[in-house]
Amino acid sequence: MDKSARIAVIGAGIAGLTVAGLLQKQGYRVAVYEQAESFWRIGAGIILGASTAKVMRRLGLEEGMVRTGICPDAFVSRDVETGAVLNELVFDEAAEARFGGPFVNIHRADLHTLLVSALAPGTIRFSHHLADIRPASDHVALRFHNGHAADADIVIGADGIRSVVREAIQGPATPRYIGKIALRAVFPRARAAGVPMRDCTKWWGDDRHLLSYFMTDRRDECYVMAAVPSDDWNAESVPAEGSSDDFLAAFPNAHPDLKGLLEATDNVSILPICDRVRNDAWSEGRIVLMGDACHAVRPFMAAGGSMAIEDAALLSRAIELCDTPEAAFALYEAKRIPRVGDVQRISVENSWLKLPGDTAWFFGYDPFADSLDLAA
Ligand SMILES: Cc1cc2nc3c(=O)[nH]c(=O)nc-3n(C[C@H](O)[C@H](O)[C@H](O)COP(=O)(O)OP(=O)(O)OC[C@H]3O[C@@H](n4cnc5c(N)ncnc54)[C@H](O)[C@@H]3O)c2cc1C
């Protein structure tokens, strides 16, 4: 599409920031509208597979991401009660060469800071909460709760699981509470001194699991996130504070290595885990969705952020290649929906990396090398 196209991105999350950075690198004019007044440091980590490193490389951010986060030595799967090692996927130089990039764990706020650093100054318009979106024949009209209005030639809805842009395409529907809550905690490693902790471990129980990992290679701060069944929450429940007692109650027969970590947890927060029923209507006319706005998955494969970043690569490539928004979005959907569908299915199964298996299709994927020739 012509480089003079005015592109509006709704939402400055992982998806919106990544696509804005890539489109600006291609020479497009992009404005990102974010409802928040500013960014704040959310206490949580994120796991990013090697496919995302290829996108960060394109933005000139791969080195910064590796320096700021940690490249774990392995992803280890252990049984919650016996502690038995079920799988160990080693991330050494050979794995990095095989996958074409590193596997990185990082603090979400650090990832945000990196992505923002790739944008031209003034790109993000904070305090712009989208209220209304109206397609016209040659543009889309946007109206925000702060009274501001804007027109765009293309609107990218990157506004997360409760997307307003999504409603314009798919109609209203609430997110689905999956019957599990997430317990999260970030705390100093010193609180668990003497407790063995590998760089990145997933502890598997029958109907619950827990991830523990470091977010920097100083290894002085631990992040744990558990997914635990609960009938007491719903999709509208607001996040609550918790304590180490909540973790300990959720894993009453925890192996001593895990119990030691749970006893040390601090700054505990609890939130309902939601996803959405799959709906593959991702675009209409000049409006397109990406990230959680169109494919919110349960976080059991640790892949929602990676999928948002991959979306950004394919969407920016399709916009540059095609003459019209409709053609670009059809190409983007054709490339993304099958892969995202696999991730949605595996996330529901909650089977990823539990046992040894093929991982190259996921980590080895290169969103810039993937052919855009649908006939090929
Ligand atoms: C507990 C948990 C753990 C997870 N762990 C991992 C992991 O390890 N690895 C991984 O890859 N993924 C993980 N995920 C998934 C990942 O966090 C999401 O898939 C990812 O954040 C989606 O990014 P996004 O940019 O699409 O949406 P969001 O991050 O939700 O960003 C949306 C943005 O849009 C803004 N916005 C919303 N509505 C409006 C509006 N009307 N107007 C303007 N702005 C608006 C929001 O303020 C926000 O900034 C996890 C998710 C959860 C819940």
XYZ file of C-alpha atoms and ligand atoms in Angstrom:
429
model
C 0.000 0.000 0.000
C 0.964 3.584 -0.588
C 3.289 4.967 2.101
C 1.015 7.977 2.532
C -1.703 5.755 4.103
C -2.681 7.001 7.569
C -2.489 4.013 9.915
C -4.143 4.088 13.339
C -3.226 1.377 15.858
C -5.590 1.013 18.820
C -3.736 -0.234 21.900
C -0.084 0.084 22.937
C 0.364 -3.488 24.187
C 2.868 -5.962 22.792
C 0.920 -6.314 19.524
C 0.321 -2.611 18.869
C 3.840 -1.470 19.718
C 5.444 -4.166 17.560
C 3.332 -3.540 14.471
C 3.762 0.231 14.834
C 7.557 -0.149 14.992
C 7.676 -2.402 11.933
C 5.366 -0.167 9.874
C 7.383 2.926 10.760
C 10.553 1.135 9.649
C 8.821 0.542 6.306
C 8.102 4.296 6.037
C 4.429 4.431 7.060
C 2.769 7.165 9.150
C 1.471 5.501 12.279
C -0.347 6.793 15.361
C -0.892 4.496 18.363
C -3.895 5.317 20.576
C -3.682 3.951 24.129
C -6.361 4.227 26.799
C -3.892 4.364 29.728
C -2.469 7.703 30.907
C 1.042 6.219 30.912
C 2.771 2.864 31.237
C 3.315 1.388 34.689
C 5.493 -1.512 35.809
C 3.246 -4.583 35.891
C 4.755 -7.271 38.124
C 4.930 -10.141 35.713
C 7.243 -11.934 33.349
C 6.800 -13.223 29.846
C 8.384 -16.086 27.929
C 9.279 -15.372 24.305
C 10.183 -18.132 21.864
C 12.819 -17.877 19.142
C 10.330 -16.770 16.469
C 9.883 -13.471 18.307
C 13.650 -12.902 18.450
C 13.561 -12.671 14.642
C 11.012 -9.832 14.846
C 12.956 -8.072 17.584
C 16.054 -8.414 15.359
C 14.214 -6.625 12.546
C 13.421 -3.792 14.971
C 17.060 -3.635 16.118
C 15.999 -4.808 19.575
C 17.227 -8.412 19.802
C 20.485 -7.572 21.543
C 18.696 -5.282 24.019
C 16.115 -7.980 24.741
C 18.804 -10.588 25.441
C 20.790 -8.122 27.574
C 17.726 -7.036 29.578
C 16.129 -10.459 30.019
C 17.619 -13.892 30.406
C 18.314 -16.726 27.965
C 17.521 -19.713 30.218
C 19.785 -22.746 29.982
C 16.737 -25.016 29.556
C 12.973 -25.373 29.872
C 12.459 -28.076 32.495
C 9.179 -29.950 33.126
C 8.745 -31.557 36.554
C 5.974 -33.375 38.361
C 4.398 -31.185 41.055
C 4.438 -33.919 43.719
C 7.314 -36.290 42.920
C 9.630 -33.685 41.398
C 10.463 -36.166 38.603
C 11.908 -34.485 35.517
C 9.492 -35.189 32.647
C 11.298 -33.197 29.950
C 14.306 -30.927 29.603
C 14.597 -28.840 26.443
C 18.135 -27.485 26.515
C 18.789 -24.020 25.091
C 22.472 -24.134 24.198
C 24.288 -22.705 21.182
C 23.205 -25.641 19.033
C 19.532 -25.052 19.923
C 19.878 -21.337 19.164
C 21.381 -22.185 15.769
C 18.630 -24.767 15.128
C 15.813 -22.354 16.027
C 17.508 -19.305 14.468
C 17.362 -17.279 17.678
C 17.335 -17.376 21.460
C 14.549 -18.274 23.889
C 14.135 -15.335 26.277
C 12.359 -14.698 29.573
C 11.892 -11.023 30.394
C 9.959 -8.665 32.646
C 6.933 -7.365 30.724
C 7.735 -3.770 31.568
C 11.253 -4.183 30.166
C 9.811 -5.618 26.949
C 7.460 -2.622 26.706
C 10.307 -0.164 27.232
C 12.296 -1.828 24.467
C 9.388 -1.779 22.004
C 8.642 1.882 22.746
C 12.302 2.759 22.118
C 11.901 1.641 18.489
C 9.100 4.173 17.838
C 9.425 7.728 16.597
C 8.860 10.250 19.430
C 5.187 11.206 19.833
C 3.845 8.053 18.167
C 1.816 7.002 21.237
C -1.206 9.117 22.158
C -1.948 8.246 25.788
C -5.368 8.791 27.466
C -7.076 7.926 24.150
C -9.724 5.349 25.019
C -11.519 4.359 21.821
C -15.257 4.950 22.150
C -16.542 4.531 18.623
C -15.318 3.351 15.231
C -17.203 4.110 11.990
C -16.143 2.867 8.580
C -16.831 5.183 5.614
C -16.166 4.405 1.949
C -12.663 5.933 1.853
C -11.617 6.137 5.520
C -12.493 5.082 9.081
C -13.648 7.642 11.652
C -12.467 7.172 15.237
C -13.848 8.863 18.329
C -12.268 8.709 21.776
C -13.701 9.156 25.272
C -11.508 12.257 25.754
C -13.465 14.005 22.962
C -10.692 13.665 20.375
C -11.616 12.449 16.863
C -9.368 11.118 14.093
C -9.654 9.670 10.591
C -7.494 6.814 9.310
C -7.079 4.857 6.089
C -6.348 1.655 8.028
C -7.284 0.803 11.619
C -5.425 -1.984 13.421
C -7.262 -3.225 16.501
C -4.554 -4.279 18.979
C -6.712 -3.502 22.003
C -6.551 -6.849 23.776
C -9.088 -9.405 24.974
C -11.802 -6.763 25.610
C -11.278 -5.137 22.209
C -13.711 -2.426 21.157
C -12.447 -2.723 17.570
C -13.303 -6.430 17.639
C -16.921 -5.581 18.398
C -17.120 -3.577 15.148
C -16.291 -6.771 13.239
C -17.617 -9.652 15.345
C -20.307 -7.939 17.437
C -20.434 -7.837 21.243
C -19.436 -10.919 23.261
C -17.850 -11.202 26.685
C -14.602 -13.088 27.303
C -14.966 -16.645 28.642
C -13.740 -17.479 32.163
C -11.998 -20.834 31.769
C -12.615 -21.984 35.362
C -9.045 -21.286 36.477
C -7.327 -18.388 38.207
C -3.745 -17.203 37.779
C -1.709 -16.659 40.941
C 1.348 -14.526 40.241
C 4.240 -13.369 42.394
C 7.541 -11.554 41.925
C 9.929 -11.728 44.865
C 13.646 -11.525 45.679
C 15.620 -14.749 45.221
C 17.016 -14.115 48.712
C 13.615 -15.027 50.197
C 14.129 -18.540 48.793
C 17.864 -18.788 49.504
C 18.890 -22.445 49.573
C 15.866 -23.586 47.560
C 17.047 -25.116 44.249
C 15.625 -23.188 41.275
C 16.447 -23.727 37.599
C 16.204 -20.853 35.089
C 12.788 -21.924 33.799
C 10.634 -24.752 35.154
C 7.044 -25.812 34.587
C 5.605 -27.902 37.419
C 2.833 -30.181 36.184
C -0.101 -31.409 38.326
C -3.277 -33.180 37.206
C -5.535 -30.131 36.893
C -3.095 -27.317 37.758
C 0.427 -26.190 36.982
C 3.009 -23.596 37.935
C 5.815 -21.850 36.066
C 8.867 -20.497 37.866
C 11.615 -18.521 36.188
C 14.100 -15.673 36.408
C 13.501 -12.526 34.341
C 17.119 -11.287 34.195
C 20.458 -13.068 34.183
C 21.233 -11.524 37.579
C 18.882 -14.278 38.842
C 18.101 -12.147 41.899
C 14.323 -11.979 41.353
C 11.927 -14.913 40.977
C 8.664 -14.958 39.048
C 6.075 -17.651 39.619
C 2.701 -18.039 37.951
C 0.242 -20.800 38.758
C -3.011 -21.792 37.034
C -5.434 -23.338 39.507
C -9.123 -24.390 39.249
C -11.643 -22.144 41.035
C -15.443 -21.834 40.921
C -15.420 -18.517 42.791
C -14.410 -16.244 39.936
C -15.884 -15.074 36.635
C -14.826 -13.042 33.595
C -15.794 -9.765 35.278
C -13.979 -10.450 38.597
C -11.361 -7.812 39.370
C -7.809 -8.912 40.237
C -7.174 -9.323 43.969
C -4.205 -9.408 46.295
C -3.218 -12.806 47.665
C -0.463 -14.297 49.809
C 1.878 -17.269 49.967
C -0.954 -19.115 51.763
C -2.932 -19.107 48.508
C -0.025 -20.745 46.685
C 0.501 -23.298 49.456
C -3.221 -24.157 49.608
C -3.265 -24.666 45.834
C -0.354 -27.158 45.963
C -0.832 -29.077 49.251
C 1.455 -31.986 48.272
C 4.147 -29.948 46.541
C 7.625 -31.455 46.145
C 10.058 -29.823 48.638
C 11.805 -27.788 45.869
C 8.442 -26.304 44.884
C 7.175 -25.912 48.446
C 10.287 -23.889 49.314
C 9.513 -21.471 46.477
C 5.826 -21.200 47.404
C 6.678 -20.365 51.009
C 8.879 -17.522 49.745
C 6.272 -15.918 47.466
C 5.428 -12.284 48.091
C 3.485 -9.543 46.237
C 0.928 -12.155 45.215
C -1.828 -11.177 42.791
C -4.764 -13.287 41.624
C -6.789 -12.835 38.439
C -9.301 -14.887 36.472
C -7.935 -16.552 33.328
C -10.104 -15.840 30.300
C -10.028 -16.673 26.647
C -12.508 -16.330 23.798
C -14.373 -18.791 21.662
C -12.420 -19.013 18.410
C -13.740 -16.646 15.738
C -11.755 -16.320 12.524
C -13.392 -13.065 11.345
C -10.312 -10.885 11.820
C -11.011 -8.070 9.388
C -13.631 -6.085 7.563
C -12.907 -3.429 4.959
C -10.212 -1.123 6.312
C -10.260 -2.569 9.842
C -8.137 -5.507 11.026
C -7.460 -7.220 14.357
C -4.289 -8.681 15.848
C -3.027 -10.222 19.098
C -5.482 -10.921 21.911
C -8.088 -8.757 20.147
C -8.707 -11.630 17.697
C -7.154 -14.724 19.280
C -6.974 -14.489 23.066
C -5.630 -17.886 24.135
C -5.310 -19.351 27.617
C -1.697 -18.781 28.702
C -0.751 -22.468 28.964
C 1.657 -22.580 26.047
C 3.175 -19.200 26.991
C 2.576 -18.174 23.401
C -0.002 -15.325 23.340
C 2.664 -12.624 23.295
C 4.727 -14.509 20.719
C 1.653 -14.841 18.497
C 1.001 -11.085 18.786
C 4.592 -10.360 17.750
C 4.426 -12.797 14.828
C 1.097 -11.193 13.766
C 2.893 -7.839 13.596
C 5.485 -9.209 11.178
C 2.960 -10.795 8.803
C 0.537 -7.862 8.939
C 3.218 -5.257 8.216
C 4.594 -7.358 5.345
C 1.110 -7.834 3.842
C 0.317 -4.102 4.079
C 3.524 -3.255 2.238
C 3.001 -5.909 -0.423
C -0.669 -5.426 -1.317
C -2.449 -2.575 -3.097
C -5.578 -2.455 -0.944
C -6.372 -3.023 2.756
C -8.781 -5.836 1.824
C -6.095 -7.736 -0.114
C -3.512 -7.180 2.642
C -5.826 -8.392 5.373
C -6.942 -11.456 3.383
C -3.281 -12.416 2.919
C -2.499 -11.797 6.608
C -5.466 -13.945 7.703
C -4.557 -16.744 5.307
C -1.025 -16.849 6.724
C -1.868 -16.433 10.412
C -5.123 -18.288 11.129
C -3.797 -21.858 10.645
C -0.734 -21.297 12.866
C -2.675 -19.432 15.543
C -5.315 -22.217 15.401
C -2.630 -24.795 16.285
C -1.504 -22.654 19.221
C -5.120 -22.227 20.389
C -5.644 -26.001 20.316
C -2.384 -26.839 22.127
C -3.059 -24.120 24.720
C -6.431 -25.695 25.523
C -4.827 -29.174 25.739
C -2.082 -27.748 27.986
C 0.433 -30.255 26.685
C 3.254 -28.057 25.320
C 6.743 -29.166 26.451
C 5.364 -31.522 29.097
C 7.146 -34.397 27.368
C 9.862 -34.452 24.692
C 8.461 -33.778 21.190
C 8.816 -31.695 18.040
C 9.436 -28.019 18.877
C 11.099 -26.802 15.672
C 7.781 -25.921 13.955
C 7.114 -23.417 16.749
C 10.502 -22.013 17.785
C 12.140 -22.347 14.360
C 9.454 -20.361 12.515
C 10.704 -17.172 10.841
C 7.860 -14.684 10.199
C 10.037 -12.822 7.701
C 11.139 -15.888 5.733
C 7.597 -17.316 5.467
C 6.481 -16.995 1.824
C 3.573 -14.659 1.098
C 2.871 -16.444 -2.160
C -0.315 -18.370 -1.327
C -0.033 -20.419 -4.504
C 3.454 -21.646 -3.546
C -1.226 -14.874 33.444
C -0.760 -14.729 32.019
C 0.521 -15.173 31.651
C 0.955 -15.088 30.317
N 2.214 -15.524 29.985
C 2.638 -15.453 28.700
C 3.954 -15.885 28.326
O 4.767 -16.328 29.152
N 4.329 -15.789 27.007
C 3.480 -15.264 26.053
O 3.865 -15.188 24.868
N 2.231 -14.837 26.382
C 1.794 -14.911 27.670
N 0.559 -14.464 28.005
C -0.300 -13.892 26.943
C 0.119 -12.490 26.599
O 0.255 -11.719 27.775
C -0.930 -11.833 25.701
O -1.227 -12.702 24.650
C -0.373 -10.533 25.136
O -0.133 -9.613 26.188
C -1.367 -9.930 24.143
O -0.872 -8.681 23.735
P -1.836 -7.637 23.045
O -0.962 -6.475 22.711
O -2.628 -8.295 21.993
O -2.892 -7.239 24.175
P -2.682 -6.436 25.535
O -1.340 -6.740 26.116
O -3.873 -6.708 26.371
O -2.663 -4.901 25.108
C -3.825 -4.224 24.738
C -3.594 -2.725 24.909
O -4.734 -2.023 24.402
C -5.130 -1.048 25.327
N -6.573 -0.844 25.127
C -7.579 -1.695 25.444
N -8.773 -1.198 25.087
C -8.530 0.025 24.538
C -9.361 1.028 23.961
N -10.706 0.880 23.869
N -8.786 2.153 23.481
C -7.419 2.316 23.551
N -6.592 1.387 24.085
C -7.135 0.253 24.558
C -4.756 -1.632 26.676
O -4.649 -0.635 27.688
C -3.433 -2.312 26.369
O -2.343 -1.427 26.496
C 0.100 -14.535 29.331
C -1.182 -14.077 29.702
C -1.616 -14.178 31.021
C -3.007 -13.693 31.388
